[in-house]
Amino acid sequence: MTTLIWIVVVLIAIGLYLSWTAGRLDRLHARIDATRAALDAQLVRRASVAQELATSGVLDPAASIVLYEAAHAARQAEEEEREVAESELSQALRAVFSEAQQVAAVREAPGGEAAVEELSQAVRRVPMARRFHNDAVGAARALRRHRKVRWFRLAGHAPFPMAFEMDDEPPAALVARAAG
């Protein structure tokens, strides 16, 4: 009789442990969803500010076209192409704002000070949002690699989390001016 009680106690302990692990995995997936939404919001904000700046008339025509097309492509990109489009927007921002003189010229235009400040905030927030998202993905991946999660299928039908990899280096002249 005591053997049966011990078997029941062990099975209950195993069940509780698996339930706790499944709950932890569910919380990690919810965190991934939240960080992905925050990353998407920051990427849309950066593209919107870049598009607005490109159409404001404060940039030279060639820079405006490059920046507008990259921002438009980033906003319209399908999910499979999003990382590439966002990387191209980062490259366009670095090309347009590669020199401090360009940033100064935009600041001197009417409304330019606010536009540059908003853009510099947007380009600084994207790497942070991407880092938070990729950290959450890394934690979920690490937990999903455990045998207990695979054997007992604790992840259910949730897709394997994927990191968002892109070139998110901000233009040096824009960030240096904002920090200084």
Coordinates of C-alpha atoms in Angstrom, one line a residue:
M1 CA 0.0 0.0 0.0
T2 CA 2.8 2.5 0.8
T3 CA 4.5 1.7 -2.5
L4 CA 1.3 2.7 -4.3
I5 CA 1.2 6.0 -2.3
W6 CA 4.8 6.7 -3.2
I7 CA 4.1 6.0 -6.9
V8 CA 1.1 8.4 -6.8
V9 CA 3.2 11.1 -5.0
V10 CA 6.0 10.8 -7.6
L11 CA 3.6 10.9 -10.5
I12 CA 1.9 14.0 -9.0
A13 CA 5.3 15.6 -8.5
I14 CA 6.3 14.8 -12.1
G15 CA 2.9 16.2 -13.4
L16 CA 3.4 19.4 -11.4
Y17 CA 6.9 19.8 -12.7
L18 CA 5.8 19.3 -16.3
S19 CA 2.8 21.7 -15.8
W20 CA 5.2 24.3 -14.4
T21 CA 7.5 23.9 -17.4
A22 CA 4.6 24.1 -19.8
G23 CA 3.5 27.3 -18.1
R24 CA 6.9 28.8 -18.3
L25 CA 7.1 28.0 -22.0
D26 CA 3.7 29.6 -22.5
R27 CA 4.9 32.7 -20.7
L28 CA 8.0 32.8 -22.9
H29 CA 5.9 32.6 -26.0
A30 CA 3.6 35.4 -24.7
R31 CA 6.8 37.4 -24.1
I32 CA 7.9 36.7 -27.7
D33 CA 4.6 38.0 -29.0
A34 CA 4.8 41.1 -26.9
T35 CA 8.4 41.9 -27.9
R36 CA 7.6 41.2 -31.6
A37 CA 4.7 43.7 -31.4
A38 CA 7.1 46.3 -29.8
L39 CA 9.7 45.6 -32.4
D40 CA 7.1 46.0 -35.2
A41 CA 5.9 49.2 -33.7
Q42 CA 9.5 50.6 -33.6
L43 CA 10.2 49.5 -37.1
V44 CA 7.0 51.1 -38.4
R45 CA 7.8 54.3 -36.5
R46 CA 11.3 54.5 -37.9
A47 CA 10.0 53.9 -41.5
S48 CA 7.3 56.5 -41.0
V49 CA 9.6 59.1 -39.7
A50 CA 12.1 58.4 -42.5
Q51 CA 9.3 58.6 -45.1
E52 CA 8.0 61.9 -43.6
L53 CA 11.5 63.4 -43.6
A54 CA 12.0 62.2 -47.2
T55 CA 8.9 64.0 -48.3
S56 CA 9.4 67.2 -46.3
G57 CA 11.7 68.9 -48.8
V58 CA 14.6 69.4 -46.4
L59 CA 16.8 66.8 -48.1
D60 CA 18.3 67.0 -51.5
P61 CA 16.2 65.2 -54.2
A62 CA 18.5 62.2 -54.6
A63 CA 18.6 61.6 -50.8
S64 CA 14.9 62.0 -50.6
I65 CA 14.3 59.4 -53.3
V66 CA 16.7 56.9 -51.7
L67 CA 15.2 57.4 -48.3
Y68 CA 11.6 57.4 -49.4
E69 CA 11.9 54.2 -51.5
A70 CA 13.7 52.3 -48.7
A71 CA 11.2 53.4 -46.1
H72 CA 8.3 52.6 -48.4
A73 CA 9.7 49.2 -49.1
A74 CA 10.2 48.5 -45.4
R75 CA 6.6 49.5 -44.6
Q76 CA 5.1 47.4 -47.5
A77 CA 7.4 44.3 -47.1
E78 CA 5.8 40.9 -46.6
E79 CA 6.9 39.0 -43.5
E80 CA 9.4 36.9 -45.4
E81 CA 11.1 39.9 -46.9
R82 CA 10.9 42.2 -43.8
E83 CA 14.4 41.6 -42.5
V84 CA 16.0 42.5 -45.8
A85 CA 13.8 45.6 -46.3
E86 CA 14.5 46.9 -42.8
S87 CA 18.2 46.3 -43.4
E88 CA 18.1 48.3 -46.6
L89 CA 16.3 51.1 -44.8
S90 CA 19.2 51.1 -42.2
Q91 CA 21.7 51.3 -45.1
A92 CA 19.8 54.1 -46.7
L93 CA 19.7 56.1 -43.4
R94 CA 23.4 55.6 -43.0
A95 CA 24.0 56.7 -46.6
V96 CA 21.8 59.8 -46.3
F97 CA 23.1 60.8 -42.8
S98 CA 26.7 59.7 -43.2
E99 CA 28.0 63.2 -42.5
A100 CA 27.3 65.6 -39.7
Q101 CA 26.9 68.4 -42.3
Q102 CA 23.7 66.6 -43.6
V103 CA 22.3 66.4 -40.1
A104 CA 23.1 70.0 -39.5
A105 CA 21.5 71.1 -42.8
V106 CA 18.3 69.2 -41.9
R107 CA 18.3 70.7 -38.4
E108 CA 18.5 74.3 -39.8
A109 CA 15.4 73.8 -42.0
P110 CA 12.0 74.8 -40.6
G111 CA 10.8 71.9 -38.5
G112 CA 14.1 70.1 -39.0
E113 CA 15.1 70.1 -35.4
A114 CA 12.0 68.1 -34.4
A115 CA 12.3 65.8 -37.4
V116 CA 16.0 64.9 -36.6
E117 CA 15.2 64.4 -32.9
E118 CA 12.3 62.1 -33.8
L119 CA 14.4 60.1 -36.3
S120 CA 17.4 59.8 -33.9
Q121 CA 15.0 58.4 -31.2
A122 CA 13.5 56.0 -33.7
V123 CA 16.9 54.7 -34.9
R124 CA 18.1 54.2 -31.3
R125 CA 15.0 52.3 -30.2
V126 CA 15.1 49.7 -33.0
P127 CA 18.2 47.9 -31.9
M128 CA 16.9 47.8 -28.3
A129 CA 13.6 46.4 -29.4
R130 CA 15.3 43.8 -31.6
R131 CA 17.6 42.8 -28.8
F132 CA 14.7 42.3 -26.4
H133 CA 12.9 40.2 -29.0
N134 CA 15.9 38.1 -29.8
D135 CA 16.6 37.6 -26.1
A136 CA 13.1 36.3 -25.6
V137 CA 13.5 34.0 -28.6
G138 CA 16.8 32.7 -27.3
A139 CA 15.2 31.9 -23.9
A140 CA 12.3 30.0 -25.5
R141 CA 14.6 28.1 -27.9
A142 CA 16.8 27.0 -25.0
L143 CA 13.8 25.7 -23.1
R144 CA 12.3 24.0 -26.2
R145 CA 15.6 22.1 -26.7
H146 CA 15.2 20.3 -23.4
R147 CA 14.3 16.6 -23.8
K148 CA 11.3 16.9 -21.4
V149 CA 9.8 19.6 -23.6
R150 CA 10.3 17.5 -26.7
W151 CA 9.3 14.2 -25.3
F152 CA 6.1 15.4 -23.6
R153 CA 5.4 17.9 -26.4
L154 CA 5.0 20.7 -23.9
A155 CA 5.3 23.4 -26.7
G156 CA 2.1 22.1 -28.2
H157 CA 1.6 23.4 -31.8
A158 CA 3.4 26.7 -31.3
P159 CA 5.9 27.4 -34.1
F160 CA 9.6 27.3 -33.3
P161 CA 10.5 30.9 -32.4
M162 CA 12.7 32.8 -34.9
A163 CA 15.0 35.7 -34.2
F164 CA 14.7 38.9 -36.2
E165 CA 18.1 39.4 -37.9
M166 CA 18.7 42.7 -39.6
D167 CA 21.3 45.4 -40.0
D168 CA 20.2 47.9 -37.4
E169 CA 23.3 50.0 -37.0
P170 CA 22.1 53.7 -36.8
P171 CA 23.8 56.5 -38.7
A172 CA 26.8 57.6 -36.7
A173 CA 26.3 61.3 -37.3
L174 CA 22.7 61.1 -36.2
V175 CA 23.3 59.2 -33.0
A176 CA 26.5 61.2 -32.1
R177 CA 24.6 64.5 -32.5
A178 CA 21.7 63.2 -30.3
A179 CA 24.0 61.9 -27.6
G180 CA 26.2 65.0 -27.5

